[in-house]
PDB file of C-alpha atoms in Angstrom:
ATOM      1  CA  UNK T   1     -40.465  92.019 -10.311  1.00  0.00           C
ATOM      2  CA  UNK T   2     -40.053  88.825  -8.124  1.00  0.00           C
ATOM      3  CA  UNK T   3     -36.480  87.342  -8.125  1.00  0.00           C
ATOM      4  CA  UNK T   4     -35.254  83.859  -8.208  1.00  0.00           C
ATOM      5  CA  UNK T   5     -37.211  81.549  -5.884  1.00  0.00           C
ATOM      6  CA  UNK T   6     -35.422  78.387  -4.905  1.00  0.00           C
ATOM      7  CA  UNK T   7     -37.059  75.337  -3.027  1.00  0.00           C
ATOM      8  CA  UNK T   8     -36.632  73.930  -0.839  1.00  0.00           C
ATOM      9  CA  UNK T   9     -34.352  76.232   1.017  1.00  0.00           C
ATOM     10  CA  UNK T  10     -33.110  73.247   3.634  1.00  0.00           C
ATOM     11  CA  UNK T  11     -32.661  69.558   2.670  1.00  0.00           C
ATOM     12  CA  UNK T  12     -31.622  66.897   4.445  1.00  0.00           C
ATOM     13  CA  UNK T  13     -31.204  63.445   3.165  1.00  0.00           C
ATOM     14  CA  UNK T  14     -29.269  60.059   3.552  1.00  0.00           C
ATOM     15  CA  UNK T  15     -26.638  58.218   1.277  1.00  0.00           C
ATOM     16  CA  UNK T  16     -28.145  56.262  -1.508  1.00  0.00           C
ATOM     17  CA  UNK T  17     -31.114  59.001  -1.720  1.00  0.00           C
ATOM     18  CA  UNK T  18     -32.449  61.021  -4.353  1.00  0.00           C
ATOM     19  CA  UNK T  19     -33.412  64.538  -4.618  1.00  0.00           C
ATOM     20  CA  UNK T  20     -35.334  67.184  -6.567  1.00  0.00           C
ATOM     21  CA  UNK T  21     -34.069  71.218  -6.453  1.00  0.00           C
ATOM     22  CA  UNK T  22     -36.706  73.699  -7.900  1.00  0.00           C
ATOM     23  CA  UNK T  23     -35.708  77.349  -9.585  1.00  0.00           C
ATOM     24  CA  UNK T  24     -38.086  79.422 -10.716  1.00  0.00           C
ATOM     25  CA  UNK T  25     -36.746  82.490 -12.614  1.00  0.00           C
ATOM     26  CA  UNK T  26     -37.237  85.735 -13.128  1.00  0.00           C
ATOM     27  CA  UNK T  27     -40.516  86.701 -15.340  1.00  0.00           C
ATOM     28  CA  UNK T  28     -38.781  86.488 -18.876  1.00  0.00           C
ATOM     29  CA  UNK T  29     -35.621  84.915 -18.695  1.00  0.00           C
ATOM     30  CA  UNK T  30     -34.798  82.121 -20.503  1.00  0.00           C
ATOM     31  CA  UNK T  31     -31.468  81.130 -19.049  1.00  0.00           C
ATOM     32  CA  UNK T  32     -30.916  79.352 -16.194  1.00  0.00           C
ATOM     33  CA  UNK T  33     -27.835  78.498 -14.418  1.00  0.00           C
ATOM     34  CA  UNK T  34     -26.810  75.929 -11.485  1.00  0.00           C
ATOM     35  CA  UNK T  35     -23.979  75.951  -9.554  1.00  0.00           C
ATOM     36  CA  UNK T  36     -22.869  74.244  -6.622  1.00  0.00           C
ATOM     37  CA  UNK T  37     -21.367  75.898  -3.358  1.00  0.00           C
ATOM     38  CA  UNK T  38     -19.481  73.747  -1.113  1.00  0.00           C
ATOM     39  CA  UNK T  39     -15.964  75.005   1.704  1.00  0.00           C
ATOM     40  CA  UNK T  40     -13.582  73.266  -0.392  1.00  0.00           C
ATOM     41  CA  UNK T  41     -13.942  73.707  -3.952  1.00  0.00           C
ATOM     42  CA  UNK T  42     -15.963  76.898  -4.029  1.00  0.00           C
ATOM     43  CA  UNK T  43     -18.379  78.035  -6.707  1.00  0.00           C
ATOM     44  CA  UNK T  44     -18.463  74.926  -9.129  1.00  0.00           C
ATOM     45  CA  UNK T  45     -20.771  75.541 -12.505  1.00  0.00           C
ATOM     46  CA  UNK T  46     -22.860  72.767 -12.599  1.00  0.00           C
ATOM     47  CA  UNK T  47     -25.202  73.225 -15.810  1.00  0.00           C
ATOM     48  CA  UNK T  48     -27.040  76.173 -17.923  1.00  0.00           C
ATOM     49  CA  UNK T  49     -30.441  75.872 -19.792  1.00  0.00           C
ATOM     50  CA  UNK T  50     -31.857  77.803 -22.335  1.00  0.00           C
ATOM     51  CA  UNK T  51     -35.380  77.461 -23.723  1.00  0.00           C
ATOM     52  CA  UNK T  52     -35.344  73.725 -22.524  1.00  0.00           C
ATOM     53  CA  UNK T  53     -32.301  72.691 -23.836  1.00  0.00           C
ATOM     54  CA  UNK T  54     -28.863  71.966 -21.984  1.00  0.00           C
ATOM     55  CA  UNK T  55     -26.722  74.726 -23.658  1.00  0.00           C
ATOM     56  CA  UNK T  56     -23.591  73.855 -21.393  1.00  0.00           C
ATOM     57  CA  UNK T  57     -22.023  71.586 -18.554  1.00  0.00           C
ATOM     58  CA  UNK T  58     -19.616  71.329 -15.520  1.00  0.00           C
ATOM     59  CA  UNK T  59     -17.516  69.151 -15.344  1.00  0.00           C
ATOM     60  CA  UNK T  60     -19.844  66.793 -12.721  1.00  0.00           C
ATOM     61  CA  UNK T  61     -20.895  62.961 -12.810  1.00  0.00           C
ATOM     62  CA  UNK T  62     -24.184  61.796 -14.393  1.00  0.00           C
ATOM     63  CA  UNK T  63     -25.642  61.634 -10.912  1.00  0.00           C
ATOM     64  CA  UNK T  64     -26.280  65.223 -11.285  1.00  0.00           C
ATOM     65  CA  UNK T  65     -29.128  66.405 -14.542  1.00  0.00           C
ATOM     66  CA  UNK T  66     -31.283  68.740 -14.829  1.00  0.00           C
ATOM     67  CA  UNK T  67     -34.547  70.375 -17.202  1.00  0.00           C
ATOM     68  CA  UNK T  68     -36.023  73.239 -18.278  1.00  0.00           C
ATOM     69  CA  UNK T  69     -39.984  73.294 -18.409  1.00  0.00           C
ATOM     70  CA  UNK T  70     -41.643  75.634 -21.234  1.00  0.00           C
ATOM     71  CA  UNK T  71     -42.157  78.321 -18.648  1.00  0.00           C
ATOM     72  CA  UNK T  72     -38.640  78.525 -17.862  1.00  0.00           C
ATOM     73  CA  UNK T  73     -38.306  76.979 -14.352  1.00  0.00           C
ATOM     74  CA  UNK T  74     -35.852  74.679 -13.977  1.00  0.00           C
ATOM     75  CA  UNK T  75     -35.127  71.505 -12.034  1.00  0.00           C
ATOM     76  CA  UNK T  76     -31.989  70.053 -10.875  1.00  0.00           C
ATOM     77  CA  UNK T  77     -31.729  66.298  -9.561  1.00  0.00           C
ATOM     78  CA  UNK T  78     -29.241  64.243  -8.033  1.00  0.00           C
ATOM     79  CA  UNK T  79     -29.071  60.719  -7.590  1.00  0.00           C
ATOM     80  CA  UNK T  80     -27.701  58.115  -5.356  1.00  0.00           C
ATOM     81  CA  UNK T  81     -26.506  61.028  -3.320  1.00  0.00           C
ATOM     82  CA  UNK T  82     -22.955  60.933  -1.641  1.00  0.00           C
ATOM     83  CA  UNK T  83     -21.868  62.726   1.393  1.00  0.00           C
ATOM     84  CA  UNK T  84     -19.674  64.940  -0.708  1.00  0.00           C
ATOM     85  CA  UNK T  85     -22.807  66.671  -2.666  1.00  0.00           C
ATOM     86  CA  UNK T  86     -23.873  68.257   0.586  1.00  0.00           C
ATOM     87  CA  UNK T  87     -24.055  72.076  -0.590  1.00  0.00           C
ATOM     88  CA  UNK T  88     -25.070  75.388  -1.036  1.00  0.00           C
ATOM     89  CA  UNK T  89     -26.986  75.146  -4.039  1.00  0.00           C
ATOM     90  CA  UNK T  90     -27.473  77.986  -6.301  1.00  0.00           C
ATOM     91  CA  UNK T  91     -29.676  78.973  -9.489  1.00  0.00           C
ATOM     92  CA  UNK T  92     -28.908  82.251 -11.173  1.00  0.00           C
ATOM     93  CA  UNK T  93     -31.153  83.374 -13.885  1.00  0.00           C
ATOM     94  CA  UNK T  94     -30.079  85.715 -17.102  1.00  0.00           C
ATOM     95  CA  UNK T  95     -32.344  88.050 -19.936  1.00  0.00           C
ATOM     96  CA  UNK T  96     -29.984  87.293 -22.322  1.00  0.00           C
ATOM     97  CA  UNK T  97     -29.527  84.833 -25.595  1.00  0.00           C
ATOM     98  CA  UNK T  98     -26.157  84.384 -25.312  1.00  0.00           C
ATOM     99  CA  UNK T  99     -23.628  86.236 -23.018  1.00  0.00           C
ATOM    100  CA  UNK T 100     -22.327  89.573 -21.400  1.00  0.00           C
ATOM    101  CA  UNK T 101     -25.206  90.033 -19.424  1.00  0.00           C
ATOM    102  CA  UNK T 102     -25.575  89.835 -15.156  1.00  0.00           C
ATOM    103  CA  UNK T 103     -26.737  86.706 -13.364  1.00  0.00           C
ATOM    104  CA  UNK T 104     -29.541  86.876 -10.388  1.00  0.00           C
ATOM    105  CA  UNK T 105     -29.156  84.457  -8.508  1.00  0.00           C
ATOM    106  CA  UNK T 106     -31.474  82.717  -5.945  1.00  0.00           C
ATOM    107  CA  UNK T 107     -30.891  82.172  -1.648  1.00  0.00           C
ATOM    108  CA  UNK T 108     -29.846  79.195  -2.762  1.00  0.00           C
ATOM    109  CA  UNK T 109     -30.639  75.239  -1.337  1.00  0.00           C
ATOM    110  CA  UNK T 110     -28.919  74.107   1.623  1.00  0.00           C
ATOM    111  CA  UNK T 111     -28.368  69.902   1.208  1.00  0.00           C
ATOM    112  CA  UNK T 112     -27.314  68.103   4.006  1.00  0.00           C
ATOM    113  CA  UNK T 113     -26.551  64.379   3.141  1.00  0.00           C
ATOM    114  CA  UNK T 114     -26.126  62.265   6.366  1.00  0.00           C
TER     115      UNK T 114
ATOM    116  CA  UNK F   1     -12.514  74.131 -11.776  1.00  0.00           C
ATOM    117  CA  UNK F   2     -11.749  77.572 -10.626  1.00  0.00           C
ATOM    118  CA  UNK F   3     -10.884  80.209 -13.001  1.00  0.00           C
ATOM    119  CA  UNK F   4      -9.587  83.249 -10.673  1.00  0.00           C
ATOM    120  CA  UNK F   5      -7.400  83.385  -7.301  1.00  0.00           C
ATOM    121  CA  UNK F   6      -8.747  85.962  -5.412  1.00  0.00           C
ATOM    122  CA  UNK F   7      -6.279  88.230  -3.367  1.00  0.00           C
ATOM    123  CA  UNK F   8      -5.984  88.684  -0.282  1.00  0.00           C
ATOM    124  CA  UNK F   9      -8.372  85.305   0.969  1.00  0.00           C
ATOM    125  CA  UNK F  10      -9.504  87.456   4.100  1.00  0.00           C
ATOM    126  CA  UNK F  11      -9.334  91.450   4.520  1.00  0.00           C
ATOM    127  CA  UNK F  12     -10.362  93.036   7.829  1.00  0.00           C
ATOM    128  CA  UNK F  13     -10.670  97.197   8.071  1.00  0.00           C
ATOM    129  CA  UNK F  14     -12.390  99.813  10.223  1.00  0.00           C
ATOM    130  CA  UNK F  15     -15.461 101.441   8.603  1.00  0.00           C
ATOM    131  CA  UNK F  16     -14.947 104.382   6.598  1.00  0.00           C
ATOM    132  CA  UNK F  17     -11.386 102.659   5.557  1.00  0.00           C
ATOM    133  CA  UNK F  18     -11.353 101.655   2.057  1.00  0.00           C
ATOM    134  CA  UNK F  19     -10.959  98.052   1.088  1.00  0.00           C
ATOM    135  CA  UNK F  20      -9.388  96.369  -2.218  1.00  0.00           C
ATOM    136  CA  UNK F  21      -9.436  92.774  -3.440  1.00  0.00           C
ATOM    137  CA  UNK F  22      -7.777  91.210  -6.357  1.00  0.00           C
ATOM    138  CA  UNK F  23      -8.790  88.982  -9.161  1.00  0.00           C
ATOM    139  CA  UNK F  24      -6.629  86.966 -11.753  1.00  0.00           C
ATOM    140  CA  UNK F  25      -7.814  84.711 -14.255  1.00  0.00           C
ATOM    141  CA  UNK F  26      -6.382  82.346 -16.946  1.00  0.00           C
ATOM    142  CA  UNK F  27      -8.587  82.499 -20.216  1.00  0.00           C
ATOM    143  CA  UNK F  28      -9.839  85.077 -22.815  1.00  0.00           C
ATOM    144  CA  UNK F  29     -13.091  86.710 -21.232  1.00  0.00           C
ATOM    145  CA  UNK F  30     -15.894  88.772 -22.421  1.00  0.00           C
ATOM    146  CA  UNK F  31     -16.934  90.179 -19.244  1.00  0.00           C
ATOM    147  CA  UNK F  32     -15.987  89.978 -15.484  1.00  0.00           C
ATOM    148  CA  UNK F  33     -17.957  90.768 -13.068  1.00  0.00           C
ATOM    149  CA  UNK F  34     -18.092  90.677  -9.057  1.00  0.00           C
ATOM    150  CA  UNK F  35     -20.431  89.666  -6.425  1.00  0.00           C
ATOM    151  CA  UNK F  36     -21.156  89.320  -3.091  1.00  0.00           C
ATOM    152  CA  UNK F  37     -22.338  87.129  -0.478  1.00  0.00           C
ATOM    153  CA  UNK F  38     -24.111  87.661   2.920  1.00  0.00           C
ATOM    154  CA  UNK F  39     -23.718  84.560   5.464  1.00  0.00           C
ATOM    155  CA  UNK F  40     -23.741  81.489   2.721  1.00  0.00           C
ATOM    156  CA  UNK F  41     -26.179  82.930   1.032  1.00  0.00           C
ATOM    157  CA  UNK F  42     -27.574  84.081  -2.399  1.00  0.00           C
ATOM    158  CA  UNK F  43     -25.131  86.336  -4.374  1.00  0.00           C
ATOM    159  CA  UNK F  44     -25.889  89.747  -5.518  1.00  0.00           C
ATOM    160  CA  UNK F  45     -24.641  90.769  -8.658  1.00  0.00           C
ATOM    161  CA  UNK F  46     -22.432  94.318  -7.934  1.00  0.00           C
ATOM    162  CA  UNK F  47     -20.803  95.179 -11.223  1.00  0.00           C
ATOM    163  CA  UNK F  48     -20.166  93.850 -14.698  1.00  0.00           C
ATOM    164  CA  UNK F  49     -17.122  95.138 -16.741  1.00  0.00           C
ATOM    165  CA  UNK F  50     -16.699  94.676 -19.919  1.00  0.00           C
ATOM    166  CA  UNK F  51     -12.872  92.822 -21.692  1.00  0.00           C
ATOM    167  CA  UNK F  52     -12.936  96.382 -23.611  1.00  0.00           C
ATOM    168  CA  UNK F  53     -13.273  98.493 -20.778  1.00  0.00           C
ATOM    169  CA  UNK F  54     -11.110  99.500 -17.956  1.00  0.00           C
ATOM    170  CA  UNK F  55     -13.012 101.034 -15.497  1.00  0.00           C
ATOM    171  CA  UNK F  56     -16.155 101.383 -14.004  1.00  0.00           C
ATOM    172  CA  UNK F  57     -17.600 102.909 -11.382  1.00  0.00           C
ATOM    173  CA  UNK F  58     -21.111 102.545  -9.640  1.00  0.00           C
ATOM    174  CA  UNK F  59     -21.667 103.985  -6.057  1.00  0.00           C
ATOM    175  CA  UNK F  60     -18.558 103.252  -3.676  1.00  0.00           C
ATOM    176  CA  UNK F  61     -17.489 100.409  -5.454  1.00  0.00           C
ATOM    177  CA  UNK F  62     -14.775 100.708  -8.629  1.00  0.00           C
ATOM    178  CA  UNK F  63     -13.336  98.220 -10.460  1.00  0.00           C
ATOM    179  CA  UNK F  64     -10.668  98.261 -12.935  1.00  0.00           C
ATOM    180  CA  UNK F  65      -9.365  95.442 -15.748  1.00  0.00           C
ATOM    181  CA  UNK F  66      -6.123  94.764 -17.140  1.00  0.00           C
ATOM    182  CA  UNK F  67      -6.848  92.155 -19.833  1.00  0.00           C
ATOM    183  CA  UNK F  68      -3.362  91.877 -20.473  1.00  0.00           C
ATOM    184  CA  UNK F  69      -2.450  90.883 -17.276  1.00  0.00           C
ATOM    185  CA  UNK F  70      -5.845  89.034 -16.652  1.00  0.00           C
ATOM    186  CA  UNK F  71      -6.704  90.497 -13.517  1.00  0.00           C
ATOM    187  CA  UNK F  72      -9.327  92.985 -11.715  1.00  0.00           C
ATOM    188  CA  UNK F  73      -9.232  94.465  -8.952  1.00  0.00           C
ATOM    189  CA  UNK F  74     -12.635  95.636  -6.541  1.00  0.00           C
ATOM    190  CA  UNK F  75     -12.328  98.992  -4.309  1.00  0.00           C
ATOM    191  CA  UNK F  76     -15.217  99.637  -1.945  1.00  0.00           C
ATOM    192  CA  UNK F  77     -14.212 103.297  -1.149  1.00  0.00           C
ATOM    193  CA  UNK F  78     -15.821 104.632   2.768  1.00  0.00           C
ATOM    194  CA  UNK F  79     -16.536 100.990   3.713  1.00  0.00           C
ATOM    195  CA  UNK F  80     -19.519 100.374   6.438  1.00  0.00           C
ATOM    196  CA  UNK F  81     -20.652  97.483   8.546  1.00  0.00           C
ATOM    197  CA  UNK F  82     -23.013  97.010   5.944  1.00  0.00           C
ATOM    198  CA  UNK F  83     -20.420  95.896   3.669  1.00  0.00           C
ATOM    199  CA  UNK F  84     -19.017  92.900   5.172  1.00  0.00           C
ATOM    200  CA  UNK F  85     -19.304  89.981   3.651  1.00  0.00           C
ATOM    201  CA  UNK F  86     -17.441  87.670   0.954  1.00  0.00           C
ATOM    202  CA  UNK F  87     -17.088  88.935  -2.652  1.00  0.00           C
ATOM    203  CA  UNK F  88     -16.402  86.876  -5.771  1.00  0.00           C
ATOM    204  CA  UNK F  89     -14.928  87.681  -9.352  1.00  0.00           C
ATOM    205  CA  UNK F  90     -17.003  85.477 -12.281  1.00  0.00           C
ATOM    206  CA  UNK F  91     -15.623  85.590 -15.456  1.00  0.00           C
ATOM    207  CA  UNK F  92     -17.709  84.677 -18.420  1.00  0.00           C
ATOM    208  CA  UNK F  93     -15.382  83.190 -20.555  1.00  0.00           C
ATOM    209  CA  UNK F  94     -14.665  83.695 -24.610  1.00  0.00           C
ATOM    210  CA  UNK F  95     -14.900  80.172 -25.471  1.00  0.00           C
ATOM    211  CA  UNK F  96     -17.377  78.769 -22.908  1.00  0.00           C
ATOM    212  CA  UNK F  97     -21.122  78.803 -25.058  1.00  0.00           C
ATOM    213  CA  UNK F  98     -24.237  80.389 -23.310  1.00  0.00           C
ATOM    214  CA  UNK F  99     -24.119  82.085 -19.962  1.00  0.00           C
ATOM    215  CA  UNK F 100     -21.651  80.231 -18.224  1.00  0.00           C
ATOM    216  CA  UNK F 101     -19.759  81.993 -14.665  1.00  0.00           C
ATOM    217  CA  UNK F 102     -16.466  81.266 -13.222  1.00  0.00           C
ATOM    218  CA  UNK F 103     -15.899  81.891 -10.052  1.00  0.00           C
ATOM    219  CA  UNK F 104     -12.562  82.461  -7.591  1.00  0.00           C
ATOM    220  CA  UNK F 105     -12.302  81.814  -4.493  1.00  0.00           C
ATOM    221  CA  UNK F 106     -13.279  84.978  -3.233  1.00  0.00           C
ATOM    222  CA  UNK F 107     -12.363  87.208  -0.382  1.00  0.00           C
ATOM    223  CA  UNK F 108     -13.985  87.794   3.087  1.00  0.00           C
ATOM    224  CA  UNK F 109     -14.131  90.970   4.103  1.00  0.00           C
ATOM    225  CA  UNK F 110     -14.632  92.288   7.927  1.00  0.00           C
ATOM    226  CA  UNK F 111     -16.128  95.715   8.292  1.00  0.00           C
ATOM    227  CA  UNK F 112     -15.475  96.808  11.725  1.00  0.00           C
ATOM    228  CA  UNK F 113     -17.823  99.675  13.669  1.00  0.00           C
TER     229      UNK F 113
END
């Protein structure tokens, strides 16, 4: 079974910018997490999907949404991007409806903002 | 914001010593569980415990609970080379809907040949 692809796996892009992450899950999950990695405040939750809808959300500005497509992969975008948002990003896909179950998580997106 | 402080930040051992790392949290959980990560890079998922258990074991690692002092604690028993790298507590909390993790800060760990 393939795991949790993430792309692109190395960003870079300039104040004011926009950008697009990609997560494609494991074959037959329906959840998908994001979370966002960064020296000084750690693992942050960003947002979780299930079956296309937003099921739950960090505590992050509007500059930072996300979807679900019908066959589960997931995009996460960020607008007007600050220096601050430069990250480890990080998708983690789940089997199960609702919760007690493991998260697999992707190698992640490295964003530079210069 | 962070759920769990993760004791001590930084361990560093000699292989074959074992190494333990603590976890405390603040809310009602259903599970915890603990990962690690390699260099900044994707985590793999080592070991889910459940708020009614106490103990589990799989391979070198075990982990205990104590929901009634909200903390966990991770032994890697025989450690190796292999095993260095940072390892996390996520707690998957009663009241948060869907699959939501919360992470600590996590612990870097040194494995020394």
């Amino acid at each position: 079974k393939a795991g949790v692809t993430q792309t692109p796996r190395y960003l870079i892009k300039t104040r004011g910018q926009q950008v697009t992450l990609s997560c494609s899950p494991i074959s037959g999950h329906r959840s998908v997490s994001w979370y966002q990695q960064t020296p000084g405040q750690g693992l942050q939750f960003l947002f979780e999907y299930f079956s296309e809808t937003q099921r739950n959300k960090g505590n992050f500005p509007g500059r930072f949404s996300g979807r679900q497509f019908s066959n589960s992969r997931s995009e996460m975008n960020v607008s007007t991007l600050e220096l601050g948002d430069s990250a480890l990003y990080l998708c983690a896909s789940s089997s199960d409806t609702g919760s007690g179950t493991e998260a697999f998580f992707g190698q992640g997106t490295r964003l530079t903002v210069v | 914001s962070q759920q769990g402080e993760e004791d001590p930040q930084a361990l560093s051992i000699q292989e074959g010593e074992n190494a333990t790392m603590n976890c405390s949290y603040k809310t009602s959980i259903n599970n915890l569980q603990w990962y690690r990560q390699n260099s900044g890079r994707g985590l793999v998922h080592l070991i889910l415990i459940r708020s009614n258990e106490r103990e589990k074991h799989s391979g070198r690692l075990r982990v205990t609970l104590d929901t009634s002092k909200k903390s966990s604690s991770l032994l890697i028993t025989a450690s190796r080379a292999a095993d260095t790298a940072s390892y996390f507590c996520a707690t998957d909390e009663r009241e948060a809907a869907g699959n939501k993790l919360t992470f600590g800060g996590g612990t870097r760990v040194l494995v020394k040949p």
